[in-house]
Tab-separated table of C-alpha atoms in Angstrom:
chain	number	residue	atom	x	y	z
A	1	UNK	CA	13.052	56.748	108.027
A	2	UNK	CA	10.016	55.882	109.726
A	3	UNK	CA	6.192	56.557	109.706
A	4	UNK	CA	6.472	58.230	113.158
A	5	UNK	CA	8.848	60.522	111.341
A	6	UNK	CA	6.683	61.814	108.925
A	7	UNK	CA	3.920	62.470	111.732
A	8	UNK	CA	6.461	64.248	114.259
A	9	UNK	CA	6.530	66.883	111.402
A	10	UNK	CA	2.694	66.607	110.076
A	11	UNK	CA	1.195	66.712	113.675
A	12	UNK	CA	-1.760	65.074	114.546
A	13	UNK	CA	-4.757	66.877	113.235
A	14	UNK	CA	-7.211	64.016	112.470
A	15	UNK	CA	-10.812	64.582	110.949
A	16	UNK	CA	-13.653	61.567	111.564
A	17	UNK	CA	-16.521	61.356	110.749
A	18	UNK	CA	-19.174	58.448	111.962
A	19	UNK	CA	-20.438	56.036	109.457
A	20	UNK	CA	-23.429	56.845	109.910
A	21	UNK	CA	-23.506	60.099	108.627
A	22	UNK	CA	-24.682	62.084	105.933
A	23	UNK	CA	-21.842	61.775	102.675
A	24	UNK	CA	-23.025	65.015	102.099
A	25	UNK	CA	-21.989	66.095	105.519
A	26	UNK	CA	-18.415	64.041	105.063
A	27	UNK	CA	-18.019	65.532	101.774
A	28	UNK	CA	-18.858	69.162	103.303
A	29	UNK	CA	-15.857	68.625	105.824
A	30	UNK	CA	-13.643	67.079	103.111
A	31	UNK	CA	-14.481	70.683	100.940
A	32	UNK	CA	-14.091	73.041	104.060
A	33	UNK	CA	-11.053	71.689	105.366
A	34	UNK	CA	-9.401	70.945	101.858
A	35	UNK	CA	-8.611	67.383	102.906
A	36	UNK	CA	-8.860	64.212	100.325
A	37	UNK	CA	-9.652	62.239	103.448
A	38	UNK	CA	-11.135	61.407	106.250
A	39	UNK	CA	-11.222	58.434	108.479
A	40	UNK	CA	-14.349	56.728	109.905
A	41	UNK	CA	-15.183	56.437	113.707
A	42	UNK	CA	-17.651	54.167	115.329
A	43	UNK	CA	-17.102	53.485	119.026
A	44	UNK	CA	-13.819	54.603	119.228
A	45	UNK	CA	-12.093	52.517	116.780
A	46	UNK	CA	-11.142	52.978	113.135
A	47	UNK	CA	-13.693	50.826	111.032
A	48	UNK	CA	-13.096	53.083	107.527
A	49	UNK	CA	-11.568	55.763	105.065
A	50	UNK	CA	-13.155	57.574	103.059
A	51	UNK	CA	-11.812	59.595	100.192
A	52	UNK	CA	-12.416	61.609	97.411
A	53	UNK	CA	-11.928	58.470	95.361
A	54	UNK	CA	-15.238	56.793	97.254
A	55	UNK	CA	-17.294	60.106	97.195
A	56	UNK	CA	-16.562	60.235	92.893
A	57	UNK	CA	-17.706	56.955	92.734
A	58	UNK	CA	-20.408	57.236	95.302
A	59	UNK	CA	-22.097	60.396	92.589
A	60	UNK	CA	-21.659	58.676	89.563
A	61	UNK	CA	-23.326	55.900	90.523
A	62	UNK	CA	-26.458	57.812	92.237
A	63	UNK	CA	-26.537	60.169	88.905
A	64	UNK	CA	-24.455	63.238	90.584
A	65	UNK	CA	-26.564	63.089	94.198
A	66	UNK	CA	-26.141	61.736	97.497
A	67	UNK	CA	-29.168	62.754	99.029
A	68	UNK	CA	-29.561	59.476	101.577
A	69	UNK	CA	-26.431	58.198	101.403
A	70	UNK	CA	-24.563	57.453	104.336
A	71	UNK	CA	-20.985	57.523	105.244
A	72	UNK	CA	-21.176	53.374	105.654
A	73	UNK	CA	-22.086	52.698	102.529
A	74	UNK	CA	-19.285	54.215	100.108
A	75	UNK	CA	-16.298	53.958	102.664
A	76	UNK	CA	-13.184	51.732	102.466
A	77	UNK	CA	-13.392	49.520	105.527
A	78	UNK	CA	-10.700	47.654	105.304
A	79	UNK	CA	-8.274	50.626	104.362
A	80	UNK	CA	-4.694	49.663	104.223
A	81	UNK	CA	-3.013	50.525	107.631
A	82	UNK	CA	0.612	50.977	109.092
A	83	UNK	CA	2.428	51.750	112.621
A	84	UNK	CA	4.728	54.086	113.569
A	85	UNK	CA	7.110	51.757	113.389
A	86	UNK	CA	6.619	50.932	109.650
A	87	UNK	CA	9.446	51.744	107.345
A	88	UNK	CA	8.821	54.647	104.448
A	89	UNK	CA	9.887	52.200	102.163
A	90	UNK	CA	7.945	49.599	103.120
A	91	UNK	CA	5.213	51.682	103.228
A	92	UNK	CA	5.682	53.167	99.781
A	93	UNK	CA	5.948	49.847	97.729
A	94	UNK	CA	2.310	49.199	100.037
A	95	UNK	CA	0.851	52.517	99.194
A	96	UNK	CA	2.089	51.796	95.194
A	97	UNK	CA	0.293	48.042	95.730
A	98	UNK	CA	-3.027	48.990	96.634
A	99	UNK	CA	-3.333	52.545	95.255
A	100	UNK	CA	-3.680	54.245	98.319
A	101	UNK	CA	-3.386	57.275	98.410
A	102	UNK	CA	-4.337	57.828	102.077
A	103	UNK	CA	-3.106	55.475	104.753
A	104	UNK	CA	-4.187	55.446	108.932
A	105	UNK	CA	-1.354	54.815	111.551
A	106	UNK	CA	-2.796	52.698	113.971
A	107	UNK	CA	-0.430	51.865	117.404
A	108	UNK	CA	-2.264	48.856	118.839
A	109	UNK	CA	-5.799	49.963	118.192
A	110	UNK	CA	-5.180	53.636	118.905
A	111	UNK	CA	-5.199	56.298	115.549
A	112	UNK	CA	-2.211	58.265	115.612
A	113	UNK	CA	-2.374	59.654	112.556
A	114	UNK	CA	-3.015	59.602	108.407
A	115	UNK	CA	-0.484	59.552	105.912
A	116	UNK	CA	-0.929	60.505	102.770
A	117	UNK	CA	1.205	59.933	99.005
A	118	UNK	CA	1.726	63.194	99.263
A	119	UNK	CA	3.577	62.981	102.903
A	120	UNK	CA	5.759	60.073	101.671
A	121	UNK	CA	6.766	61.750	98.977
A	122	UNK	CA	7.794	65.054	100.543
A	123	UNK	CA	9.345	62.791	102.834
A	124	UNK	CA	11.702	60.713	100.511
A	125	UNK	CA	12.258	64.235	98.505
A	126	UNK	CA	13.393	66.038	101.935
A	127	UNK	CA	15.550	63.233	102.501
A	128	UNK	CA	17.139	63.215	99.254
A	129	UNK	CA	17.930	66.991	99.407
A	130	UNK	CA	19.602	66.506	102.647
A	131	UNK	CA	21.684	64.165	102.010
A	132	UNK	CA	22.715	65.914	98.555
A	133	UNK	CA	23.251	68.804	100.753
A	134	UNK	CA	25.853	66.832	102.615
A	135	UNK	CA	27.476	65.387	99.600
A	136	UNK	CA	28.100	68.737	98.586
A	137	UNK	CA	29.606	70.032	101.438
A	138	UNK	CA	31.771	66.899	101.696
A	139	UNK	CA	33.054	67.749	98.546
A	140	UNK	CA	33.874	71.101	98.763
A	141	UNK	CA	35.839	69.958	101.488
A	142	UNK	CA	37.530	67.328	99.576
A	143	UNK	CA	41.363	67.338	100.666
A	144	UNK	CA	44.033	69.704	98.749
A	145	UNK	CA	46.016	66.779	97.492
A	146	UNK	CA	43.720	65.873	94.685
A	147	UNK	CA	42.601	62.039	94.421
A	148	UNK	CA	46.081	60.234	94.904
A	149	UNK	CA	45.956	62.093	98.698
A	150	UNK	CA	42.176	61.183	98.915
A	151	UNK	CA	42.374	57.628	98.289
A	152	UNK	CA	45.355	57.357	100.607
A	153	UNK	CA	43.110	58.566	103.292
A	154	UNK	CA	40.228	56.301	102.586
């Protein structure tokens, strides 16, 4: 399975915000749109994540406010990235080695989406159930004859 799997199913709602901007505004979006990300635009291009991860540690190190803060200053910029392309299980072990939790799809230098722990994991659980499904349906169908017939066959 692939990444561009997971985002035929997810879609492509995407929320940015500028770096720039207000945390407080991020974190507003983040709240409204119960999302545990969002990634950072400037220009165009993809220059950071930021998560709920950031915006925790962003308040406990300003004493519980972000008053001036700005996007800039708490994001990830240099957030692990993937392409459509990229295998689930590649991108798992990934995910597992740098503790992301959120991870953009980039095709060239174009966003196409963000994939989260959560979407891998429905993913691989999906997967599994389907092809359990067709175990189990193979084997209800399992030939009359008992094993001696079935191994004759195989």
């Amino acid at each position: 399975m692939k990444v561009s799997d997971i985002l035929r199913v997810k879609g492509g709602t995407l929320y940015a915000v500028a770096p720039d901007q207000p945390l407080a505004e991020a974190i507003s979006v983040m709240a409204e749109r119960d999302i545990g990300s969002v990634v950072v635009i400037d220009h165009g291009d993809l220059v950071g994540v930021l998560t709920f991860r950031e915006v925790i540690l962003a308040l406990v190190a300003n004493g519980g406010h972000v008053d001036h803060t700005l996007v800039r200053s708490v994001m990830d910029d240099h957030p692990l990235t993937c392409t459509p392309d990229t295998d689930l299980d590649e991108l798992r072990r990934l995910m597992l080695g740098r503790h992301a939790r959120y991870t953009p799809v980039l095709s060239q230098r174009t966003l196409m989406g963000v994939i989260s722990f959560y979407d891998v994991a429905k993913a691989v659980v999906d997967q599994q159930d389907f092809e359990n499904r067709m175990l189990k349906a193979y084997i209800r169908d399992w030939p009359a004859g008992g094993e001696e017939e079935a191994r004759v066959q195989l």
